[in-house]
Amino acid sequence: QVQLVESGGGLVQPGGSLRLSCAASGRIFAIYTMTWYRQAPGKQRELVAAITGGGVTNYADSVKGRFTISMDNAKKTVYLQMNSLKPEDTAVFSCSALLGVGTGQYNYWGQGTQVTVSS
């Protein structure tokens, strides 16, 4: 059974930093893409950052220069380093992964982790 488990959320002051982790487990033979999304109260879910198994990255304009996505293929874990956090970054952050499992590709979601930026 494939699972994605996120960690690292919490409360941080404006200007502070957090690092989120999302670890995939199970019988996975390939990682195609891992993506961080966020959803703030009353707003639609938005893509924050994505990384392919080959290391190609993509960021939302709102986080460019502040957030960095990276992946440890051996650990099947994706990280989101978030610096210079702003109150408007407050949201539930969720990890999604397109993985090779069995004979196909499947998309999986983690449970989400709350990030609150407030003084």
XYZ file of C-alpha atoms in Angstrom:
119
model
C 0.000 0.000 0.000
C 1.415 3.371 -1.032
C 1.289 6.251 1.424
C 2.449 9.863 1.489
C 3.149 11.285 4.922
C 3.788 14.995 5.398
C 5.489 16.649 8.338
C 7.021 19.951 9.344
C 4.062 22.301 9.532
C 3.412 24.624 12.424
C 3.184 28.198 13.637
C 5.884 30.651 12.612
C 6.281 34.412 12.800
C 6.363 36.540 9.649
C 9.814 36.445 8.127
C 10.505 33.035 9.594
C 11.238 29.683 7.971
C 9.803 26.182 7.918
C 10.741 23.015 6.091
C 8.034 20.596 5.038
C 8.717 16.957 4.219
C 6.645 14.426 2.333
C 7.778 10.816 2.415
C 6.414 8.185 0.072
C 6.357 4.558 1.145
C 5.274 1.300 -0.415
C 6.151 -0.711 -3.502
C 7.136 2.209 -5.721
C 9.292 1.601 -8.764
C 9.440 5.180 -10.030
C 8.800 8.769 -8.954
C 7.637 10.901 -11.849
C 6.586 14.102 -10.119
C 6.081 15.315 -6.581
C 4.094 18.471 -6.004
C 3.207 20.721 -3.087
C -0.210 22.387 -3.087
C -1.797 24.689 -0.566
C -5.305 25.760 0.261
C -6.103 28.769 2.397
C -9.518 29.199 4.049
C -12.082 30.310 1.514
C -9.687 29.953 -1.404
C -9.075 27.375 -4.099
C -6.205 24.955 -3.869
C -3.139 26.214 -5.711
C 0.091 24.654 -6.874
C 3.053 25.886 -4.868
C 5.993 23.969 -6.295
C 6.695 20.793 -8.227
C 9.720 18.668 -9.001
C 10.208 15.816 -11.444
C 12.193 12.674 -10.774
C 14.913 14.210 -12.908
C 15.061 17.350 -10.784
C 13.196 19.839 -12.967
C 11.368 22.333 -10.769
C 8.420 24.673 -11.151
C 7.153 27.354 -8.755
C 4.147 29.574 -8.315
C 5.061 33.212 -8.915
C 4.008 34.069 -5.364
C 6.733 31.880 -3.844
C 9.619 32.268 -6.310
C 12.769 33.330 -4.519
C 11.379 32.348 -1.123
C 10.557 28.630 -1.398
C 12.798 25.814 -2.609
C 11.621 22.326 -3.516
C 14.036 19.413 -3.500
C 13.889 15.637 -3.550
C 15.900 12.784 -2.109
C 15.188 9.948 -4.525
C 16.763 7.320 -2.304
C 14.483 8.275 0.572
C 11.491 8.900 -1.735
C 11.046 12.190 0.065
C 10.318 15.681 -1.204
C 11.091 18.784 0.809
C 9.775 22.330 0.690
C 12.053 24.878 2.311
C 10.023 27.998 2.996
C 11.825 31.224 3.886
C 10.648 34.798 4.402
C 7.189 33.524 5.246
C 4.256 35.925 5.053
C 0.829 35.820 6.699
C -0.674 35.160 3.278
C 1.275 31.881 3.148
C -1.020 30.528 5.862
C -2.720 27.422 4.468
C -2.981 23.662 4.605
C -0.083 22.338 2.532
C -0.585 18.986 0.829
C 1.788 16.741 -1.058
C 0.832 14.933 -4.236
C 2.930 12.420 -6.137
C 2.695 10.719 -9.499
C 4.281 7.333 -8.870
C 5.025 4.169 -10.735
C 3.272 1.378 -8.866
C 2.581 -2.129 -10.125
C 2.013 -1.866 -13.880
C 0.965 1.763 -14.099
C 1.233 5.357 -12.943
C -0.981 6.575 -10.146
C -1.470 9.846 -8.286
C -1.426 9.844 -4.505
C -2.148 12.503 -1.869
C -0.931 13.066 1.637
C -3.131 14.127 4.537
C -1.983 17.744 4.617
C -0.130 19.818 7.185
C -1.127 23.212 8.558
C 1.200 26.173 8.156
C 0.274 29.309 10.062
C 2.252 32.523 9.720
C 1.302 34.963 12.429
C 2.827 37.227 15.041
